[in-house]
Amino acid sequence: MELDYLKCVFILLMIVFHLVYIGNRYPVAKAFVYTFHMPGFLIISGYLLNVHKPVPQFLRYIQWIFVPYLLMESGYVVMASILPIREHIQQLTFGLFLEKLFLHPLGPYWYLHTLMLCGIVTYVVAQFAGRHRVLMLLGVLLCLWVLALLGLVTWINAVYFCVGVALRLNHRPFVDTFHPAWWSFIGVVLVATCVPNALQRHTIGGMLIVYFVISFLLWLYPYLPKEVAKISHFIGRNSLILLLFSPMFTVLSKLFQSYLLFEPSGMLFMLVALLFTVVGSFAVACALQKLHIARYVFGQSRIIK
């Protein structure tokens, strides 16, 4: 339950700061959120990875990440060559298309690319390492370091993934590791304001922020109203749907942006665009289910959990 709640917070923050207007208006807040939200996702993903699955089952798991990734990243690359988005491609060639698809993905889909590579490496190394946990972890880090040198993954992202793997290998409960505490909020403030380069995920300050933010969010969790907690669980369970489909709605939100900027802080636009994106993403998922397309894209007829 706590992990679904954390995923809900992280995915909603991702959507908010993919709104160009909000990111440009609040650059410090964006830098702060970018310090912890994807590292948090990567730690959770590493923690949830099951290296004891039979090979056919694991390959199906990777397959049904790859297929939606392939479709959505392809669409995003084409869209980037047409629309004036931040990652606009001036001239799209077939070679550049393949490069973005397999080597350097655009948009939020880099996370799925990293998840697949880190997952495959961890699973393969685990089959050879057996019960030697330290040997396995060192082997995974070494292989991912090589992939980082080749430019296939970002090293710090791989490290965060391995943190989650290490927690699982040592049978360490996630909540016990990120001890829920109210004073973590003070830790966040002190690190963010006093430690140089703290708003970068690869620095010691950035790592401390990741820890303190997760700790503080876990402290808040028991105080959530029951209905809010239920909604957070639902969104967290279905965070893949939002990751996949949210980019099209954050782009479409520009159509009504100018009508909501009479409220000077931009918060009204942010809330409306966030609701529009979340509802729109689930509407697409629902349509895929109703049209019986989901089974061909996700490997199952029901994708809304």
mmCIF file of C-alpha atoms in Angstrom:
data_model
loop_
_atom_site.group_PDB
_atom_site.id
_atom_site.type_symbol
_atom_site.label_atom_id
_atom_site.label_comp_id
_atom_site.label_asym_id
_atom_site.label_seq_id
_atom_site.Cartn_x
_atom_site.Cartn_y
_atom_site.Cartn_z
ATOM 1 C CA MET A 1 0.000 0.000 0.000
ATOM 2 C CA GLU A 2 2.784 2.422 0.929
ATOM 3 C CA LEU A 3 4.588 1.751 -2.344
ATOM 4 C CA ASP A 4 1.440 2.479 -4.371
ATOM 5 C CA TYR A 5 1.027 5.708 -2.417
ATOM 6 C CA LEU A 6 4.621 6.733 -3.165
ATOM 7 C CA LYS A 7 4.207 5.897 -6.847
ATOM 8 C CA CYS A 8 1.071 8.041 -6.910
ATOM 9 C CA VAL A 9 2.928 11.048 -5.499
ATOM 10 C CA PHE A 10 5.855 10.597 -7.880
ATOM 11 C CA ILE A 11 3.763 10.145 -11.033
ATOM 12 C CA LEU A 12 1.562 13.161 -10.271
ATOM 13 C CA LEU A 13 4.651 15.301 -9.690
ATOM 14 C CA MET A 14 6.078 14.046 -12.971
ATOM 15 C CA ILE A 15 2.931 15.149 -14.801
ATOM 16 C CA VAL A 16 2.867 18.564 -13.107
ATOM 17 C CA PHE A 17 6.419 19.420 -14.086
ATOM 18 C CA HIS A 18 5.998 18.099 -17.615
ATOM 19 C CA LEU A 19 3.665 21.055 -18.033
ATOM 20 C CA VAL A 20 6.062 23.464 -19.721
ATOM 21 C CA TYR A 21 4.401 26.565 -18.284
ATOM 22 C CA ILE A 22 4.665 25.283 -14.704
ATOM 23 C CA GLY A 23 8.246 24.105 -15.157
ATOM 24 C CA ASN A 24 9.312 27.463 -16.571
ATOM 25 C CA ARG A 25 7.440 29.473 -13.940
ATOM 26 C CA TYR A 26 8.772 27.460 -10.999
ATOM 27 C CA PRO A 27 12.280 26.305 -12.013
ATOM 28 C CA VAL A 28 13.531 25.773 -8.453
ATOM 29 C CA ALA A 29 10.503 23.647 -7.550
ATOM 30 C CA LYS A 30 11.036 21.669 -10.755
ATOM 31 C CA ALA A 31 14.703 21.093 -9.927
ATOM 32 C CA PHE A 32 13.728 19.978 -6.418
ATOM 33 C CA VAL A 33 11.103 17.504 -7.651
ATOM 34 C CA TYR A 34 13.412 16.150 -10.359
ATOM 35 C CA THR A 35 15.955 15.420 -7.629
ATOM 36 C CA PHE A 36 13.809 12.732 -6.029
ATOM 37 C CA HIS A 37 10.758 11.653 -8.039
ATOM 38 C CA MET A 38 12.409 9.413 -10.643
ATOM 39 C CA PRO A 39 15.080 8.118 -8.214
ATOM 40 C CA GLY A 40 12.170 7.116 -5.986
ATOM 41 C CA PHE A 41 10.545 5.266 -8.873
ATOM 42 C CA LEU A 42 13.810 3.495 -9.700
ATOM 43 C CA ILE A 43 14.383 2.389 -6.101
ATOM 44 C CA ILE A 44 10.846 0.976 -5.934
ATOM 45 C CA SER A 45 11.297 -0.764 -9.308
ATOM 46 C CA GLY A 46 14.524 -2.407 -8.173
ATOM 47 C CA TYR A 47 12.867 -3.443 -4.928
ATOM 48 C CA LEU A 48 9.907 -5.051 -6.714
ATOM 49 C CA LEU A 49 11.975 -6.916 -9.325
ATOM 50 C CA ASN A 50 11.602 -10.677 -8.899
ATOM 51 C CA VAL A 51 14.772 -12.433 -10.063
ATOM 52 C CA HIS A 52 13.357 -15.843 -9.113
ATOM 53 C CA LYS A 53 10.775 -15.923 -11.897
ATOM 54 C CA PRO A 54 11.147 -18.747 -14.441
ATOM 55 C CA VAL A 55 12.777 -17.541 -17.657
ATOM 56 C CA PRO A 56 9.581 -17.660 -19.792
ATOM 57 C CA GLN A 57 7.676 -15.660 -17.180
ATOM 58 C CA PHE A 58 10.439 -13.051 -16.929
ATOM 59 C CA LEU A 59 10.627 -12.726 -20.713
ATOM 60 C CA ARG A 60 6.871 -12.112 -20.827
ATOM 61 C CA TYR A 61 7.317 -9.426 -18.176
ATOM 62 C CA ILE A 62 9.945 -7.680 -20.338
ATOM 63 C CA GLN A 63 7.903 -8.203 -23.505
ATOM 64 C CA TRP A 64 4.894 -6.388 -22.075
ATOM 65 C CA ILE A 65 7.036 -3.457 -21.055
ATOM 66 C CA PHE A 66 8.769 -3.354 -24.430
ATOM 67 C CA VAL A 67 5.637 -3.414 -26.616
ATOM 68 C CA PRO A 68 3.940 -0.339 -25.071
ATOM 69 C CA TYR A 69 7.347 1.346 -24.864
ATOM 70 C CA LEU A 70 7.932 0.695 -28.565
ATOM 71 C CA LEU A 71 4.555 2.113 -29.551
ATOM 72 C CA MET A 72 4.586 5.175 -27.316
ATOM 73 C CA GLU A 73 8.235 6.122 -27.834
ATOM 74 C CA SER A 74 7.762 5.799 -31.604
ATOM 75 C CA GLY A 75 4.764 8.114 -31.421
ATOM 76 C CA TYR A 76 6.617 10.561 -29.182
ATOM 77 C CA VAL A 77 9.609 10.759 -31.541
ATOM 78 C CA VAL A 78 7.337 11.419 -34.520
ATOM 79 C CA MET A 79 5.404 14.005 -32.488
ATOM 80 C CA ALA A 80 8.682 15.685 -31.503
ATOM 81 C CA SER A 81 9.502 16.145 -35.181
ATOM 82 C CA ILE A 82 6.157 17.867 -35.848
ATOM 83 C CA LEU A 83 5.200 19.849 -32.745
ATOM 84 C CA PRO A 84 7.220 22.701 -31.192
ATOM 85 C CA ILE A 85 7.881 20.880 -27.925
ATOM 86 C CA ARG A 86 10.996 21.267 -25.778
ATOM 87 C CA GLU A 87 12.599 18.151 -27.303
ATOM 88 C CA HIS A 88 11.738 19.178 -30.866
ATOM 89 C CA ILE A 89 13.579 17.283 -33.630
ATOM 90 C CA GLN A 90 14.484 19.492 -36.572
ATOM 91 C CA GLN A 91 14.872 16.720 -39.135
ATOM 92 C CA LEU A 92 13.781 13.174 -38.400
ATOM 93 C CA THR A 93 15.647 10.468 -40.284
ATOM 94 C CA PHE A 94 15.221 6.714 -40.016
ATOM 95 C CA GLY A 95 18.617 6.419 -38.328
ATOM 96 C CA LEU A 96 17.737 9.085 -35.765
ATOM 97 C CA PHE A 97 14.385 7.388 -35.182
ATOM 98 C CA LEU A 98 16.128 4.087 -34.366
ATOM 99 C CA GLU A 99 18.657 5.864 -32.166
ATOM 100 C CA LYS A 100 15.913 7.459 -30.074
ATOM 101 C CA LEU A 101 14.004 4.192 -29.929
ATOM 102 C CA PHE A 102 16.814 1.892 -28.824
ATOM 103 C CA LEU A 103 19.612 4.073 -27.458
ATOM 104 C CA HIS A 104 18.528 7.526 -26.282
ATOM 105 C CA PRO A 105 14.740 7.704 -25.792
ATOM 106 C CA LEU A 106 12.882 10.999 -25.602
ATOM 107 C CA GLY A 107 10.298 12.076 -23.058
ATOM 108 C CA PRO A 108 9.381 10.109 -19.924
ATOM 109 C CA TYR A 109 9.846 6.799 -21.724
ATOM 110 C CA TRP A 110 13.549 6.735 -20.844
ATOM 111 C CA TYR A 111 12.353 5.259 -17.541
ATOM 112 C CA LEU A 112 10.939 2.153 -19.262
ATOM 113 C CA HIS A 113 14.119 1.859 -21.359
ATOM 114 C CA THR A 114 16.212 1.977 -18.163
ATOM 115 C CA LEU A 115 13.839 -0.386 -16.358
ATOM 116 C CA MET A 116 14.157 -3.014 -19.095
ATOM 117 C CA LEU A 117 17.949 -2.823 -19.311
ATOM 118 C CA CYS A 118 18.465 -2.817 -15.537
ATOM 119 C CA GLY A 119 15.916 -5.599 -15.099
ATOM 120 C CA ILE A 120 17.485 -7.828 -17.751
ATOM 121 C CA VAL A 121 21.010 -7.302 -16.397
ATOM 122 C CA THR A 122 19.912 -7.991 -12.816
ATOM 123 C CA TYR A 123 17.991 -11.121 -13.790
ATOM 124 C CA VAL A 124 20.821 -12.573 -15.894
ATOM 125 C CA VAL A 125 23.484 -11.891 -13.251
ATOM 126 C CA ALA A 126 21.219 -13.388 -10.562
ATOM 127 C CA GLN A 127 21.018 -16.669 -12.479
ATOM 128 C CA PHE A 128 24.809 -16.996 -12.398
ATOM 129 C CA ALA A 129 25.401 -15.615 -8.902
ATOM 130 C CA GLY A 130 22.903 -17.887 -7.192
ATOM 131 C CA ARG A 131 22.668 -17.134 -3.477
ATOM 132 C CA HIS A 132 25.826 -15.016 -3.342
ATOM 133 C CA ARG A 133 24.105 -11.704 -2.739
ATOM 134 C CA VAL A 134 27.202 -9.500 -2.554
ATOM 135 C CA LEU A 135 28.650 -11.117 -5.669
ATOM 136 C CA MET A 136 25.362 -10.626 -7.480
ATOM 137 C CA LEU A 137 25.097 -6.960 -6.549
ATOM 138 C CA LEU A 138 28.698 -6.265 -7.558
ATOM 139 C CA GLY A 139 28.118 -8.081 -10.848
ATOM 140 C CA VAL A 140 24.990 -6.035 -11.558
ATOM 141 C CA LEU A 141 26.785 -2.770 -10.768
ATOM 142 C CA LEU A 142 29.713 -3.723 -12.999
ATOM 143 C CA CYS A 143 27.471 -4.632 -15.941
ATOM 144 C CA LEU A 144 25.398 -1.473 -15.566
ATOM 145 C CA TRP A 145 28.593 0.599 -15.329
ATOM 146 C CA VAL A 146 29.614 -0.830 -18.707
ATOM 147 C CA LEU A 147 26.190 0.049 -20.135
ATOM 148 C CA ALA A 148 26.610 3.555 -18.708
ATOM 149 C CA LEU A 149 29.992 3.880 -20.453
ATOM 150 C CA LEU A 150 28.274 2.845 -23.682
ATOM 151 C CA GLY A 151 25.651 5.536 -23.120
ATOM 152 C CA LEU A 152 22.748 3.090 -22.806
ATOM 153 C CA VAL A 153 21.836 4.035 -19.248
ATOM 154 C CA THR A 154 22.639 6.917 -16.931
ATOM 155 C CA TRP A 155 24.917 5.660 -14.178
ATOM 156 C CA ILE A 156 23.160 7.369 -11.271
ATOM 157 C CA ASN A 157 19.787 5.995 -12.412
ATOM 158 C CA ALA A 158 21.285 2.506 -12.446
ATOM 159 C CA VAL A 159 22.640 3.071 -8.931
ATOM 160 C CA TYR A 160 19.212 4.026 -7.595
ATOM 161 C CA PHE A 161 17.745 0.903 -9.205
ATOM 162 C CA CYS A 162 20.451 -1.180 -7.526
ATOM 163 C CA VAL A 163 19.598 0.351 -4.149
ATOM 164 C CA GLY A 164 16.149 -1.187 -4.505
ATOM 165 C CA VAL A 165 17.656 -4.505 -5.597
ATOM 166 C CA ALA A 166 19.961 -4.480 -2.562
ATOM 167 C CA LEU A 167 17.031 -3.900 -0.205
ATOM 168 C CA ARG A 168 15.198 -6.880 -1.684
ATOM 169 C CA LEU A 169 18.292 -9.108 -1.597
ATOM 170 C CA ASN A 170 18.783 -8.358 2.093
ATOM 171 C CA HIS A 171 15.073 -8.900 2.817
ATOM 172 C CA ARG A 172 14.967 -5.369 4.167
ATOM 173 C CA PRO A 173 11.406 -3.975 4.434
ATOM 174 C CA PHE A 174 11.101 -0.806 2.384
ATOM 175 C CA VAL A 175 9.325 1.174 5.100
ATOM 176 C CA ASP A 176 11.905 0.192 7.728
ATOM 177 C CA THR A 177 14.733 1.385 5.493
ATOM 178 C CA PHE A 178 13.158 4.783 4.839
ATOM 179 C CA HIS A 179 12.164 5.235 8.461
ATOM 180 C CA PRO A 180 8.985 7.387 8.527
ATOM 181 C CA ALA A 181 9.721 10.546 10.495
ATOM 182 C CA TRP A 182 8.293 14.057 10.681
ATOM 183 C CA TRP A 183 11.767 15.520 11.175
ATOM 184 C CA SER A 184 12.719 14.362 7.667
ATOM 185 C CA PHE A 185 11.032 17.551 6.478
ATOM 186 C CA ILE A 186 13.642 19.533 8.421
ATOM 187 C CA GLY A 187 16.313 17.363 6.828
ATOM 188 C CA VAL A 188 14.989 18.197 3.359
ATOM 189 C CA VAL A 189 15.007 21.933 4.101
ATOM 190 C CA LEU A 190 18.506 21.897 5.609
ATOM 191 C CA VAL A 191 20.026 19.842 2.792
ATOM 192 C CA ALA A 192 18.285 21.807 0.038
ATOM 193 C CA THR A 193 19.388 25.157 1.457
ATOM 194 C CA CYS A 194 22.795 24.387 2.964
ATOM 195 C CA VAL A 195 24.405 21.630 0.890
ATOM 196 C CA PRO A 196 26.012 22.711 -2.414
ATOM 197 C CA ASN A 197 24.475 21.188 -5.566
ATOM 198 C CA ALA A 198 21.833 19.418 -3.468
ATOM 199 C CA LEU A 199 19.230 19.657 -6.241
ATOM 200 C CA GLN A 200 21.061 17.143 -8.407
ATOM 201 C CA ARG A 201 20.299 13.467 -7.996
ATOM 202 C CA HIS A 202 23.919 12.342 -8.449
ATOM 203 C CA THR A 203 25.307 14.352 -5.505
ATOM 204 C CA ILE A 204 25.406 13.396 -1.829
ATOM 205 C CA GLY A 205 22.933 16.195 -1.170
ATOM 206 C CA GLY A 206 20.607 14.827 -3.841
ATOM 207 C CA MET A 207 20.767 11.341 -2.354
ATOM 208 C CA LEU A 208 19.959 12.722 1.082
ATOM 209 C CA ILE A 209 16.958 14.557 -0.357
ATOM 210 C CA VAL A 210 15.715 11.304 -1.919
ATOM 211 C CA TYR A 211 15.960 9.593 1.465
ATOM 212 C CA PHE A 212 14.388 12.411 3.480
ATOM 213 C CA VAL A 213 11.523 12.992 1.032
ATOM 214 C CA ILE A 214 10.559 9.304 0.980
ATOM 215 C CA SER A 215 10.830 9.177 4.776
ATOM 216 C CA PHE A 216 8.597 12.240 5.173
ATOM 217 C CA LEU A 217 6.029 10.970 2.662
ATOM 218 C CA LEU A 218 5.852 7.648 4.523
ATOM 219 C CA TRP A 219 5.323 9.559 7.778
ATOM 220 C CA LEU A 220 2.402 11.421 6.179
ATOM 221 C CA TYR A 221 0.784 8.245 4.841
ATOM 222 C CA PRO A 222 -1.077 7.089 8.016
ATOM 223 C CA TYR A 223 -2.632 10.549 8.372
ATOM 224 C CA LEU A 224 -4.277 10.517 4.944
ATOM 225 C CA PRO A 225 -8.098 10.404 4.928
ATOM 226 C CA LYS A 226 -9.273 6.932 3.885
ATOM 227 C CA GLU A 227 -10.724 8.100 0.580
ATOM 228 C CA VAL A 228 -7.549 9.987 -0.321
ATOM 229 C CA ALA A 229 -5.492 6.901 0.535
ATOM 230 C CA LYS A 230 -7.733 4.731 -1.688
ATOM 231 C CA ILE A 231 -7.346 7.136 -4.593
ATOM 232 C CA SER A 232 -3.576 7.214 -4.104
ATOM 233 C CA HIS A 233 -3.448 3.399 -4.132
ATOM 234 C CA PHE A 234 -5.472 3.306 -7.354
ATOM 235 C CA ILE A 235 -3.293 5.880 -9.104
ATOM 236 C CA GLY A 236 -0.112 4.221 -7.838
ATOM 237 C CA ARG A 237 -1.190 0.775 -9.054
ATOM 238 C CA ASN A 238 -1.871 2.286 -12.461
ATOM 239 C CA SER A 239 1.135 4.597 -12.680
ATOM 240 C CA LEU A 240 2.267 2.854 -15.895
ATOM 241 C CA ILE A 241 -0.915 4.053 -17.617
ATOM 242 C CA LEU A 242 -0.155 7.646 -16.627
ATOM 243 C CA LEU A 243 3.486 7.328 -17.624
ATOM 244 C CA LEU A 244 2.524 6.049 -21.069
ATOM 245 C CA PHE A 245 -0.397 8.289 -21.966
ATOM 246 C CA SER A 246 0.184 11.515 -20.027
ATOM 247 C CA PRO A 247 2.515 13.168 -22.602
ATOM 248 C CA MET A 248 -0.263 13.523 -25.182
ATOM 249 C CA PHE A 249 -2.499 15.255 -22.643
ATOM 250 C CA THR A 250 0.183 17.566 -21.251
ATOM 251 C CA VAL A 251 0.706 18.745 -24.835
ATOM 252 C CA LEU A 252 -3.046 19.142 -25.407
ATOM 253 C CA SER A 253 -3.363 21.154 -22.201
ATOM 254 C CA LYS A 254 -1.668 24.031 -24.015
ATOM 255 C CA LEU A 255 -4.943 24.497 -25.901
ATOM 256 C CA PHE A 256 -6.703 25.836 -22.801
ATOM 257 C CA GLN A 257 -3.668 27.259 -20.988
ATOM 258 C CA SER A 258 -4.293 30.876 -22.019
ATOM 259 C CA TYR A 259 -7.887 30.742 -20.731
ATOM 260 C CA LEU A 260 -6.752 29.935 -17.188
ATOM 261 C CA LEU A 261 -3.877 32.337 -16.763
ATOM 262 C CA PHE A 262 -6.134 35.040 -15.323
ATOM 263 C CA GLU A 263 -5.121 33.367 -12.054
ATOM 264 C CA PRO A 264 -1.549 34.724 -11.836
ATOM 265 C CA SER A 265 0.177 31.936 -9.881
ATOM 266 C CA GLY A 266 -0.608 29.281 -12.517
ATOM 267 C CA MET A 267 -2.005 26.953 -9.849
ATOM 268 C CA LEU A 268 -5.462 26.882 -11.441
ATOM 269 C CA PHE A 269 -3.984 25.845 -14.773
ATOM 270 C CA MET A 270 -1.826 23.256 -13.011
ATOM 271 C CA LEU A 271 -4.792 21.649 -11.228
ATOM 272 C CA VAL A 272 -7.038 21.644 -14.309
ATOM 273 C CA ALA A 273 -4.257 20.298 -16.545
ATOM 274 C CA LEU A 274 -3.368 17.616 -13.986
ATOM 275 C CA LEU A 275 -6.991 16.469 -13.731
ATOM 276 C CA PHE A 276 -7.347 16.600 -17.526
ATOM 277 C CA THR A 277 -4.216 14.487 -17.969
ATOM 278 C CA VAL A 278 -5.115 11.881 -15.349
ATOM 279 C CA VAL A 279 -8.714 11.476 -16.539
ATOM 280 C CA GLY A 280 -7.633 11.490 -20.184
ATOM 281 C CA SER A 281 -4.989 8.814 -19.599
ATOM 282 C CA PHE A 282 -7.474 6.529 -17.862
ATOM 283 C CA ALA A 283 -10.004 7.194 -20.629
ATOM 284 C CA VAL A 284 -7.470 5.971 -23.204
ATOM 285 C CA ALA A 285 -6.766 2.880 -21.099
ATOM 286 C CA CYS A 286 -10.498 2.220 -20.732
ATOM 287 C CA ALA A 287 -10.977 2.573 -24.494
ATOM 288 C CA LEU A 288 -8.165 0.081 -25.138
ATOM 289 C CA GLN A 289 -9.924 -2.371 -22.839
ATOM 290 C CA LYS A 290 -13.346 -1.855 -24.416
ATOM 291 C CA LEU A 291 -11.950 -2.233 -27.942
ATOM 292 C CA HIS A 292 -10.032 -5.393 -26.921
ATOM 293 C CA ILE A 293 -6.750 -3.792 -28.000
ATOM 294 C CA ALA A 294 -5.152 -3.909 -24.540
ATOM 295 C CA ARG A 295 -4.287 -7.597 -24.799
ATOM 296 C CA TYR A 296 -2.129 -6.913 -27.863
ATOM 297 C CA VAL A 297 -0.330 -3.972 -26.263
ATOM 298 C CA PHE A 298 -0.073 -5.049 -22.618
ATOM 299 C CA GLY A 299 -0.582 -8.794 -22.799
ATOM 300 C CA GLN A 300 -3.793 -8.698 -20.755
ATOM 301 C CA SER A 301 -7.359 -7.691 -21.434
ATOM 302 C CA ARG A 302 -7.663 -5.514 -18.312
ATOM 303 C CA ILE A 303 -4.952 -2.939 -17.722
ATOM 304 C CA ILE A 304 -6.718 -0.749 -15.164
ATOM 305 C CA LYS A 305 -6.027 -2.489 -11.867
#
